[in-house]
Amino acid sequence: MLWTAAAVVALGFLVALEIAARHYGVAGPITNQAREVIFAPKSGPLLYAGMALMMVVFTWRQRFIAVGVAVGIDVVFFLVRWALDAEMMFGNGALWVILGCAVLAVTRRTGQERVLLLKGVGLSLLLVAGRKTGDTWLLITSKTRPAVLDQYVATADHALGNPSWLVGRMVSATGPVGEHVLDYVYIQLAVAAVIVALYQLRNVAVERRFPGHHLVRTFLVIGLLGPAIYMIFPVVGPIFTYGNGAFGTGGEQWALANLWPHTVPPISTPQSMPFDEITPRNCMPSLHTAWATTIFIHSRKGPRILRYAGVFWLIATLGATLGFGYHYGVDIIAGVVFAFTIDAALRSLDRGWDRAGIQLVAYGTTVFALLLVSYRFLPMHMAKHPWVFGPLLVLAMISVVQGYVRTTKLWEPKAVPAQQPEPQPELV
């Protein structure tokens, strides 16, 4: 019943976003996903990552068959597109396999096997549809929030030393190689999440059940709740794609000034400012930071190479979000607190709410709310007293992380000490 209710809510949410997108004259997430059955997908790696997530319920023989069918379908699509000189992109085969497994689950499976396969299909489709719903959410933020609060956030960022400007100059100094590496890490964040999730779900095919808590749950909830904060606290960032940000180079008619990354904005009384109806207000909090933090959290119990990968992806994502001018420093702090609080809530939901879990989630929520309030109403004080507010911001973030680590350690099952053999009487 819980999974059915979740499916109904998800479908209703997608329909609502489709209607909202149609209101603004563009296709919604359902239409865009349906197009990828035939037309070139937007992200082939994401579709194959979603299929890999679904295949955790398969045996190895079934996985080889699924991959072979997907690749075969993609080869056919490639040849047809090449002959018609159409846009080239792979991934249709993976989507066909996912949809085919959904039909197979309904028509050829029964009982627990049907439920298990439908769960795998559902997780893969949610991951794939998350990209489409995100695009629609970003459109809604740009259309419904004509004024942005970038001046407030940029002023508050003086408390941290304006890290976006600093890291932006560092990334520029690395040249095209560093920029390409960071850009690839930033774009393929969902693929990295699937790699960690595949390790967590590696025993599903044998145990015939999903674990109570895993990375995909936190990843999806962050993507669901994050845009709601965008609506409450609309910020476009120093720059966005093609530079059209509050301090960028491609939107001078809207930008406050062309300052990023070489000139730090001066401290002045902030106010809301109008902006275009194209650029998404997707800066506060940094969801890429929140997702990368989640990957880091869930990679801690993996093998050494997975732990190193989690650290690398977090550092590289922070470098990209700041170095490309997509976010301010205070967004990063809010994103970290956001991620740890949501993961704590989902862990508590899985194991049953207790006093420690309730306190941790309440504390993380309070800190996150206080961060937003301080960015909005105390930016001048923060900018004028950086040696006070800068450490306070960092300590607030660290306190949430420390509370999470301390509480989750209490939830870990205690190791049973090995019993010592009783001494035997010596024969004389």
Tab-separated table of C-alpha atoms in Angstrom:
chain	number	residue	atom	x	y	z
A	1	MET	CA	0.000	0.000	0.000
A	2	LEU	CA	2.886	2.362	0.761
A	3	TRP	CA	4.477	1.819	-2.655
A	4	THR	CA	1.092	2.217	-4.361
A	5	ALA	CA	0.455	5.472	-2.528
A	6	ALA	CA	3.935	6.723	-3.444
A	7	ALA	CA	3.317	5.831	-7.099
A	8	VAL	CA	-0.006	7.684	-7.116
A	9	VAL	CA	1.553	10.771	-5.514
A	10	ALA	CA	4.448	10.714	-7.984
A	11	LEU	CA	2.075	10.402	-10.930
A	12	GLY	CA	-0.075	13.251	-9.639
A	13	PHE	CA	3.011	15.408	-9.197
A	14	LEU	CA	4.149	14.693	-12.763
A	15	VAL	CA	0.696	15.514	-14.130
A	16	ALA	CA	0.659	18.794	-12.192
A	17	LEU	CA	4.057	19.741	-13.596
A	18	GLU	CA	2.897	18.795	-17.094
A	19	ILE	CA	-0.120	21.099	-16.761
A	20	ALA	CA	2.069	23.918	-15.396
A	21	ALA	CA	4.531	23.546	-18.261
A	22	ARG	CA	1.715	23.561	-20.817
A	23	HIS	CA	0.469	26.780	-19.243
A	24	TYR	CA	3.775	28.393	-20.218
A	25	GLY	CA	3.683	26.937	-23.713
A	26	VAL	CA	6.327	24.210	-23.386
A	27	ALA	CA	6.276	20.436	-23.067
A	28	GLY	CA	6.256	18.977	-19.555
A	29	PRO	CA	8.183	16.059	-18.036
A	30	ILE	CA	5.752	13.357	-19.220
A	31	THR	CA	5.836	14.573	-22.826
A	32	ASN	CA	9.605	14.997	-22.861
A	33	GLN	CA	10.121	11.504	-21.461
A	34	ALA	CA	7.673	9.987	-23.944
A	35	ARG	CA	9.535	11.636	-26.830
A	36	GLU	CA	12.697	9.767	-25.894
A	37	VAL	CA	11.061	6.466	-26.797
A	38	ILE	CA	11.661	7.451	-30.444
A	39	PHE	CA	13.637	10.678	-30.616
A	40	ALA	CA	17.205	11.322	-29.456
A	41	PRO	CA	17.403	11.377	-25.639
A	42	LYS	CA	18.868	14.319	-23.772
A	43	SER	CA	21.170	12.082	-21.727
A	44	GLY	CA	22.042	8.583	-22.854
A	45	PRO	CA	24.307	7.816	-19.876
A	46	LEU	CA	21.462	8.662	-17.490
A	47	LEU	CA	19.106	6.222	-19.230
A	48	TYR	CA	21.651	3.421	-19.041
A	49	ALA	CA	22.343	4.309	-15.402
A	50	GLY	CA	18.619	4.003	-14.727
A	51	MET	CA	18.531	0.622	-16.460
A	52	ALA	CA	21.502	-0.523	-14.360
A	53	LEU	CA	19.592	0.484	-11.254
A	54	MET	CA	16.632	-1.628	-12.350
A	55	MET	CA	18.844	-4.635	-13.095
A	56	VAL	CA	19.782	-5.103	-9.437
A	57	VAL	CA	16.706	-7.379	-9.239
A	58	PHE	CA	17.966	-9.564	-12.159
A	59	THR	CA	20.191	-12.592	-12.256
A	60	TRP	CA	23.444	-12.258	-14.183
A	61	ARG	CA	21.957	-14.078	-17.162
A	62	GLN	CA	19.006	-11.708	-17.240
A	63	ARG	CA	21.357	-8.717	-16.988
A	64	PHE	CA	23.364	-9.842	-20.006
A	65	ILE	CA	20.171	-10.320	-21.989
A	66	ALA	CA	18.838	-6.878	-20.983
A	67	VAL	CA	22.091	-5.126	-21.914
A	68	GLY	CA	22.277	-7.003	-25.214
A	69	VAL	CA	18.716	-6.015	-26.130
A	70	ALA	CA	19.336	-2.371	-25.186
A	71	VAL	CA	22.534	-2.146	-27.206
A	72	GLY	CA	20.902	-3.880	-30.167
A	73	ILE	CA	18.017	-1.411	-30.178
A	74	ASP	CA	20.434	1.508	-29.930
A	75	VAL	CA	22.412	0.201	-32.903
A	76	VAL	CA	19.233	0.141	-34.983
A	77	PHE	CA	18.358	3.684	-33.909
A	78	PHE	CA	21.911	4.805	-34.682
A	79	LEU	CA	21.765	3.421	-38.225
A	80	VAL	CA	18.362	4.982	-38.913
A	81	ARG	CA	19.444	8.389	-37.577
A	82	TRP	CA	22.685	8.202	-39.526
A	83	ALA	CA	20.748	7.464	-42.715
A	84	LEU	CA	18.314	10.339	-42.052
A	85	ASP	CA	21.062	12.719	-40.861
A	86	ALA	CA	19.125	13.222	-37.610
A	87	GLU	CA	20.389	14.191	-34.177
A	88	MET	CA	22.617	11.475	-32.760
A	89	MET	CA	22.367	10.207	-29.173
A	90	PHE	CA	22.154	6.741	-27.635
A	91	GLY	CA	19.885	5.633	-24.799
A	92	ASN	CA	16.605	4.706	-26.493
A	93	GLY	CA	17.424	1.023	-26.066
A	94	ALA	CA	17.783	1.380	-22.312
A	95	LEU	CA	14.412	3.144	-22.068
A	96	TRP	CA	12.766	0.429	-24.184
A	97	VAL	CA	14.159	-2.254	-21.871
A	98	ILE	CA	12.902	-0.406	-18.768
A	99	LEU	CA	9.405	-0.019	-20.211
A	100	GLY	CA	9.450	-3.620	-21.451
A	101	CYS	CA	10.276	-4.856	-17.961
A	102	ALA	CA	7.331	-2.859	-16.605
A	103	VAL	CA	5.024	-4.650	-19.052
A	104	LEU	CA	6.667	-7.974	-18.198
A	105	ALA	CA	6.104	-7.405	-14.473
A	106	VAL	CA	2.398	-6.726	-14.964
A	107	THR	CA	1.686	-9.498	-17.472
A	108	ARG	CA	4.101	-12.324	-16.619
A	109	ARG	CA	5.010	-11.957	-12.940
A	110	THR	CA	2.948	-12.567	-9.838
A	111	GLY	CA	3.236	-12.034	-6.103
A	112	GLN	CA	6.536	-10.945	-4.612
A	113	GLU	CA	8.399	-11.289	-7.914
A	114	ARG	CA	6.043	-8.786	-9.547
A	115	VAL	CA	6.446	-6.351	-6.662
A	116	LEU	CA	10.233	-6.663	-6.732
A	117	LEU	CA	10.465	-6.037	-10.481
A	118	LEU	CA	8.044	-3.114	-10.302
A	119	LYS	CA	10.153	-1.574	-7.532
A	120	GLY	CA	13.237	-1.841	-9.738
A	121	VAL	CA	11.396	-0.321	-12.697
A	122	GLY	CA	9.988	2.408	-10.469
A	123	LEU	CA	13.387	3.411	-9.094
A	124	SER	CA	14.902	3.576	-12.569
A	125	LEU	CA	12.007	5.629	-13.974
A	126	LEU	CA	12.085	7.991	-10.989
A	127	LEU	CA	15.780	8.603	-11.545
A	128	VAL	CA	15.224	9.227	-15.252
A	129	ALA	CA	12.082	11.328	-14.735
A	130	GLY	CA	13.850	13.358	-12.054
A	131	ARG	CA	15.883	15.068	-14.774
A	132	LYS	CA	12.701	16.010	-16.657
A	133	THR	CA	10.838	17.230	-13.598
A	134	GLY	CA	13.878	19.284	-12.626
A	135	ASP	CA	13.844	21.058	-15.987
A	136	THR	CA	10.153	21.884	-15.557
A	137	TRP	CA	10.692	23.092	-11.993
A	138	LEU	CA	13.440	25.419	-13.195
A	139	LEU	CA	11.116	26.837	-15.836
A	140	ILE	CA	8.450	27.487	-13.198
A	141	THR	CA	10.932	29.304	-10.945
A	142	SER	CA	11.993	31.602	-13.783
A	143	LYS	CA	8.393	32.419	-14.744
A	144	THR	CA	6.886	32.884	-11.291
A	145	ARG	CA	9.717	34.660	-9.443
A	146	PRO	CA	10.487	37.879	-11.366
A	147	ALA	CA	12.692	39.283	-8.568
A	148	VAL	CA	15.808	37.591	-7.172
A	149	LEU	CA	17.702	37.968	-3.883
A	150	ASP	CA	21.254	37.705	-5.212
A	151	GLN	CA	22.354	40.969	-3.649
A	152	TYR	CA	21.481	39.623	-0.199
A	153	VAL	CA	23.360	36.373	-0.748
A	154	ALA	CA	26.379	38.069	-2.325
A	155	THR	CA	26.579	40.455	0.622
A	156	ALA	CA	26.301	37.618	3.149
A	157	ASP	CA	29.016	35.765	1.216
A	158	HIS	CA	31.558	38.354	2.360
A	159	ALA	CA	31.500	36.548	5.719
A	160	LEU	CA	33.129	33.556	3.982
A	161	GLY	CA	35.551	35.595	1.901
A	162	ASN	CA	33.592	35.353	-1.369
A	163	PRO	CA	34.772	31.810	-2.228
A	164	SER	CA	33.063	31.753	-5.632
A	165	TRP	CA	35.267	34.602	-6.844
A	166	LEU	CA	38.381	32.948	-5.427
A	167	VAL	CA	37.680	29.460	-6.799
A	168	GLY	CA	36.546	30.963	-10.109
A	169	ARG	CA	39.986	32.499	-10.617
A	170	MET	CA	41.639	29.219	-9.610
A	171	VAL	CA	39.599	27.208	-12.131
A	172	SER	CA	40.335	29.745	-14.867
A	173	ALA	CA	44.048	29.342	-14.117
A	174	THR	CA	43.855	25.558	-14.700
A	175	GLY	CA	42.894	26.101	-18.330
A	176	PRO	CA	40.601	23.943	-20.472
A	177	VAL	CA	41.738	20.627	-18.949
A	178	GLY	CA	40.603	21.505	-15.438
A	179	GLU	CA	37.402	23.050	-16.726
A	180	HIS	CA	36.499	19.957	-18.777
A	181	VAL	CA	37.134	17.612	-15.851
A	182	LEU	CA	34.984	19.649	-13.466
A	183	ASP	CA	32.274	20.064	-16.084
A	184	TYR	CA	32.107	16.299	-16.651
A	185	VAL	CA	31.906	15.623	-12.902
A	186	TYR	CA	29.170	18.235	-12.530
A	187	ILE	CA	27.053	16.898	-15.402
A	188	GLN	CA	27.385	13.185	-14.585
A	189	LEU	CA	26.516	13.479	-10.901
A	190	ALA	CA	23.502	11.175	-11.265
A	191	VAL	CA	25.677	8.493	-12.855
A	192	ALA	CA	28.037	8.644	-9.867
A	193	ALA	CA	25.043	8.257	-7.563
A	194	VAL	CA	23.956	5.132	-9.441
A	195	ILE	CA	27.427	3.599	-9.050
A	196	VAL	CA	27.233	3.981	-5.268
A	197	ALA	CA	23.619	2.781	-5.270
A	198	LEU	CA	24.556	-0.329	-7.247
A	199	TYR	CA	27.028	-1.258	-4.527
A	200	GLN	CA	24.387	-0.729	-1.836
A	201	LEU	CA	21.812	-2.772	-3.772
A	202	ARG	CA	24.206	-5.539	-4.867
A	203	ASN	CA	22.416	-8.206	-2.800
A	204	VAL	CA	18.868	-7.468	-3.932
A	205	ALA	CA	18.887	-10.232	-6.548
A	206	VAL	CA	19.878	-12.800	-3.907
A	207	GLU	CA	17.811	-11.563	-0.961
A	208	ARG	CA	14.807	-10.701	-3.208
A	209	ARG	CA	14.165	-7.476	-1.311
A	210	PHE	CA	15.448	-3.906	-1.225
A	211	PRO	CA	17.245	-2.537	1.854
A	212	GLY	CA	15.260	-0.128	3.977
A	213	HIS	CA	17.491	2.871	3.282
A	214	HIS	CA	19.778	3.563	0.357
A	215	LEU	CA	21.195	6.477	-1.600
A	216	VAL	CA	18.471	6.664	-4.258
A	217	ARG	CA	15.826	7.514	-1.672
A	218	THR	CA	17.781	10.500	-0.356
A	219	PHE	CA	18.777	11.554	-3.881
A	220	LEU	CA	15.157	11.683	-5.040
A	221	VAL	CA	13.807	13.432	-1.937
A	222	ILE	CA	16.465	16.149	-2.238
A	223	GLY	CA	15.367	16.718	-5.827
A	224	LEU	CA	11.723	16.825	-4.770
A	225	LEU	CA	12.053	19.262	-1.851
A	226	GLY	CA	14.862	21.469	-3.157
A	227	PRO	CA	12.829	23.363	-5.784
A	228	ALA	CA	10.343	24.362	-3.091
A	229	ILE	CA	13.194	26.298	-1.437
A	230	TYR	CA	13.969	27.874	-4.823
A	231	MET	CA	10.465	29.325	-4.792
A	232	ILE	CA	10.881	30.697	-1.274
A	233	PHE	CA	14.399	32.066	-1.772
A	234	PRO	CA	14.905	32.811	-5.516
A	235	VAL	CA	18.573	33.305	-6.435
A	236	VAL	CA	20.197	32.933	-9.884
A	237	GLY	CA	23.853	32.859	-8.794
A	238	PRO	CA	26.912	34.881	-9.888
A	239	ILE	CA	26.585	33.494	-13.394
A	240	PHE	CA	24.589	30.724	-15.040
A	241	THR	CA	24.976	28.906	-18.363
A	242	TYR	CA	26.311	31.343	-20.961
A	243	GLY	CA	27.066	33.827	-18.184
A	244	ASN	CA	23.600	35.276	-17.638
A	245	GLY	CA	23.730	35.600	-13.855
A	246	ALA	CA	23.555	38.391	-11.328
A	247	PHE	CA	27.262	39.204	-11.805
A	248	GLY	CA	27.866	37.519	-15.169
A	249	THR	CA	28.939	38.493	-18.651
A	250	GLY	CA	25.978	37.459	-20.788
A	251	GLY	CA	23.101	39.352	-19.196
A	252	GLU	CA	24.311	42.906	-18.626
A	253	GLN	CA	20.786	44.251	-19.062
A	254	TRP	CA	19.749	42.236	-15.988
A	255	ALA	CA	22.994	41.733	-14.083
A	256	LEU	CA	23.970	44.084	-11.306
A	257	ALA	CA	27.452	44.424	-12.790
A	258	ASN	CA	29.992	42.414	-14.800
A	259	LEU	CA	32.188	41.466	-11.830
A	260	TRP	CA	32.678	37.680	-11.689
A	261	PRO	CA	35.308	36.317	-11.080
A	262	HIS	CA	37.926	39.080	-10.994
A	263	THR	CA	36.181	41.843	-9.037
A	264	VAL	CA	34.541	41.130	-5.683
A	265	PRO	CA	31.216	42.997	-5.361
A	266	PRO	CA	31.413	45.942	-2.937
A	267	ILE	CA	29.551	45.885	0.355
A	268	SER	CA	26.353	47.897	-0.016
A	269	THR	CA	22.792	47.740	1.246
A	270	PRO	CA	21.187	44.832	-0.673
A	271	GLN	CA	17.767	44.815	-2.265
A	272	SER	CA	15.788	42.484	-4.483
A	273	MET	CA	16.370	42.966	-8.196
A	274	PRO	CA	14.301	42.048	-11.268
A	275	PHE	CA	15.648	39.389	-13.589
A	276	ASP	CA	14.727	37.728	-16.879
A	277	GLU	CA	12.114	34.990	-17.304
A	278	ILE	CA	14.634	32.486	-18.658
A	279	THR	CA	17.349	31.986	-16.046
A	280	PRO	CA	16.346	29.441	-13.335
A	281	ARG	CA	16.295	30.574	-9.723
A	282	ASN	CA	18.087	27.391	-8.668
A	283	CYS	CA	20.886	28.633	-6.440
A	284	MET	CA	19.678	28.438	-2.816
A	285	PRO	CA	20.463	25.838	-1.603
A	286	SER	CA	23.026	24.203	-3.862
A	287	LEU	CA	21.360	20.894	-4.729
A	288	HIS	CA	24.438	19.683	-6.582
A	289	THR	CA	26.320	20.115	-3.308
A	290	ALA	CA	23.536	18.306	-1.453
A	291	TRP	CA	23.605	15.403	-3.939
A	292	ALA	CA	27.402	15.168	-3.870
A	293	THR	CA	27.272	15.216	-0.059
A	294	THR	CA	24.784	12.345	-0.167
A	295	ILE	CA	27.106	10.359	-2.435
A	296	PHE	CA	29.915	11.010	0.041
A	297	ILE	CA	27.773	9.875	3.012
A	298	HIS	CA	26.639	6.641	1.394
A	299	SER	CA	30.081	5.751	0.018
A	300	ARG	CA	31.605	5.662	3.517
A	301	LYS	CA	30.735	1.987	4.057
A	302	GLY	CA	31.936	0.842	0.669
A	303	PRO	CA	35.352	-0.486	-0.362
A	304	ARG	CA	38.336	1.846	-0.396
A	305	ILE	CA	38.034	2.766	-4.069
A	306	LEU	CA	34.380	3.745	-3.568
A	307	ARG	CA	35.254	5.881	-0.541
A	308	TYR	CA	37.975	7.647	-2.511
A	309	ALA	CA	35.529	8.199	-5.376
A	310	GLY	CA	33.001	9.712	-2.975
A	311	VAL	CA	35.607	12.158	-1.660
A	312	PHE	CA	36.721	13.043	-5.196
A	313	TRP	CA	33.174	13.632	-6.437
A	314	LEU	CA	32.362	15.876	-3.479
A	315	ILE	CA	35.512	17.989	-3.850
A	316	ALA	CA	35.185	18.206	-7.635
A	317	THR	CA	31.502	19.145	-7.392
A	318	LEU	CA	32.306	21.899	-4.905
A	319	GLY	CA	35.036	23.106	-7.260
A	320	ALA	CA	32.607	23.134	-10.190
A	321	THR	CA	29.700	24.825	-8.401
A	322	LEU	CA	31.960	27.603	-7.111
A	323	GLY	CA	34.531	27.675	-9.911
A	324	PHE	CA	31.951	28.017	-12.686
A	325	GLY	CA	30.111	30.731	-10.771
A	326	TYR	CA	26.906	28.745	-10.356
A	327	HIS	CA	26.761	29.276	-6.579
A	328	TYR	CA	27.889	31.459	-3.711
A	329	GLY	CA	29.665	30.058	-0.675
A	330	VAL	CA	26.659	30.386	1.605
A	331	ASP	CA	24.656	28.192	-0.813
A	332	ILE	CA	27.188	25.427	-0.276
A	333	ILE	CA	26.780	25.527	3.511
A	334	ALA	CA	22.992	25.439	3.155
A	335	GLY	CA	23.255	22.498	0.730
A	336	VAL	CA	25.370	20.432	3.137
A	337	VAL	CA	22.954	21.031	6.031
A	338	PHE	CA	20.024	20.233	3.714
A	339	ALA	CA	21.570	16.893	2.672
A	340	PHE	CA	22.446	15.666	6.162
A	341	THR	CA	19.022	16.626	7.528
A	342	ILE	CA	17.102	14.807	4.783
A	343	ASP	CA	19.245	11.685	5.038
A	344	ALA	CA	18.765	11.675	8.813
A	345	ALA	CA	14.996	11.950	8.361
A	346	LEU	CA	14.900	9.033	5.910
A	347	ARG	CA	17.084	6.891	8.161
A	348	SER	CA	14.753	7.632	11.083
A	349	LEU	CA	11.731	6.795	8.935
A	350	ASP	CA	13.273	3.451	8.028
A	351	ARG	CA	14.287	2.340	11.500
A	352	GLY	CA	11.437	3.977	13.415
A	353	TRP	CA	11.445	7.413	14.962
A	354	ASP	CA	13.136	7.700	18.339
A	355	ARG	CA	14.169	10.636	20.476
A	356	ALA	CA	17.660	10.894	18.969
A	357	GLY	CA	16.321	10.880	15.413
A	358	ILE	CA	13.648	13.477	16.121
A	359	GLN	CA	16.169	15.761	17.822
A	360	LEU	CA	18.648	15.431	14.964
A	361	VAL	CA	16.089	16.210	12.247
A	362	ALA	CA	14.611	19.080	14.259
A	363	TYR	CA	18.060	20.534	14.866
A	364	GLY	CA	19.085	20.259	11.202
A	365	THR	CA	15.810	21.856	10.087
A	366	THR	CA	16.258	24.693	12.576
A	367	VAL	CA	19.830	25.378	11.471
A	368	PHE	CA	18.767	25.380	7.806
A	369	ALA	CA	15.922	27.811	8.512
A	370	LEU	CA	18.208	30.086	10.530
A	371	LEU	CA	20.725	30.123	7.681
A	372	LEU	CA	18.085	31.320	5.223
A	373	VAL	CA	16.771	33.920	7.671
A	374	SER	CA	20.268	35.259	8.346
A	375	TYR	CA	21.057	35.478	4.619
A	376	ARG	CA	17.882	37.492	4.100
A	377	PHE	CA	17.818	39.791	7.126
A	378	LEU	CA	21.421	39.981	8.413
A	379	PRO	CA	23.612	40.201	5.295
A	380	MET	CA	25.079	43.620	6.134
A	381	HIS	CA	26.023	42.517	9.649
A	382	MET	CA	27.584	39.368	8.215
A	383	ALA	CA	29.591	41.324	5.655
A	384	LYS	CA	30.837	43.893	8.183
A	385	HIS	CA	31.820	41.284	10.788
A	386	PRO	CA	33.239	38.375	8.763
A	387	TRP	CA	35.472	37.126	11.601
A	388	VAL	CA	32.338	36.563	13.688
A	389	PHE	CA	29.762	35.322	11.195
A	390	GLY	CA	32.128	33.350	8.967
A	391	PRO	CA	33.171	30.925	11.735
A	392	LEU	CA	29.565	30.829	12.989
A	393	LEU	CA	28.330	29.642	9.589
A	394	VAL	CA	30.996	26.964	9.369
A	395	LEU	CA	30.429	25.845	12.964
A	396	ALA	CA	26.682	25.626	12.382
A	397	MET	CA	27.298	23.303	9.420
A	398	ILE	CA	29.838	21.231	11.362
A	399	SER	CA	27.435	20.873	14.288
A	400	VAL	CA	24.829	19.269	12.023
A	401	VAL	CA	27.436	16.924	10.527
A	402	GLN	CA	28.744	15.988	13.963
A	403	GLY	CA	25.217	15.392	15.257
A	404	TYR	CA	24.516	13.133	12.284
A	405	VAL	CA	27.702	11.104	12.798
A	406	ARG	CA	27.149	10.756	16.537
A	407	THR	CA	23.485	9.754	16.193
A	408	THR	CA	23.924	7.292	13.339
A	409	LYS	CA	26.712	5.553	15.270
A	410	LEU	CA	24.172	4.852	18.003
A	411	TRP	CA	21.937	3.250	15.383
A	412	GLU	CA	24.604	0.864	14.135
A	413	PRO	CA	24.115	-2.737	15.301
A	414	LYS	CA	26.451	-3.618	18.121
A	415	ALA	CA	28.991	-6.317	17.368
A	416	VAL	CA	28.494	-9.390	19.537
A	417	PRO	CA	31.767	-10.204	21.333
A	418	ALA	CA	33.114	-13.645	20.653
A	419	GLN	CA	32.605	-16.032	23.550
A	420	GLN	CA	35.751	-17.340	25.166
A	421	PRO	CA	35.887	-21.124	25.460
A	422	GLU	CA	35.452	-22.354	28.984
A	423	PRO	CA	38.640	-23.846	30.500
A	424	GLN	CA	38.623	-27.599	30.486
A	425	PRO	CA	39.903	-29.571	33.504
A	426	GLU	CA	43.378	-30.858	32.902
A	427	LEU	CA	43.722	-34.599	32.950
A	428	VAL	CA	46.375	-35.849	35.368
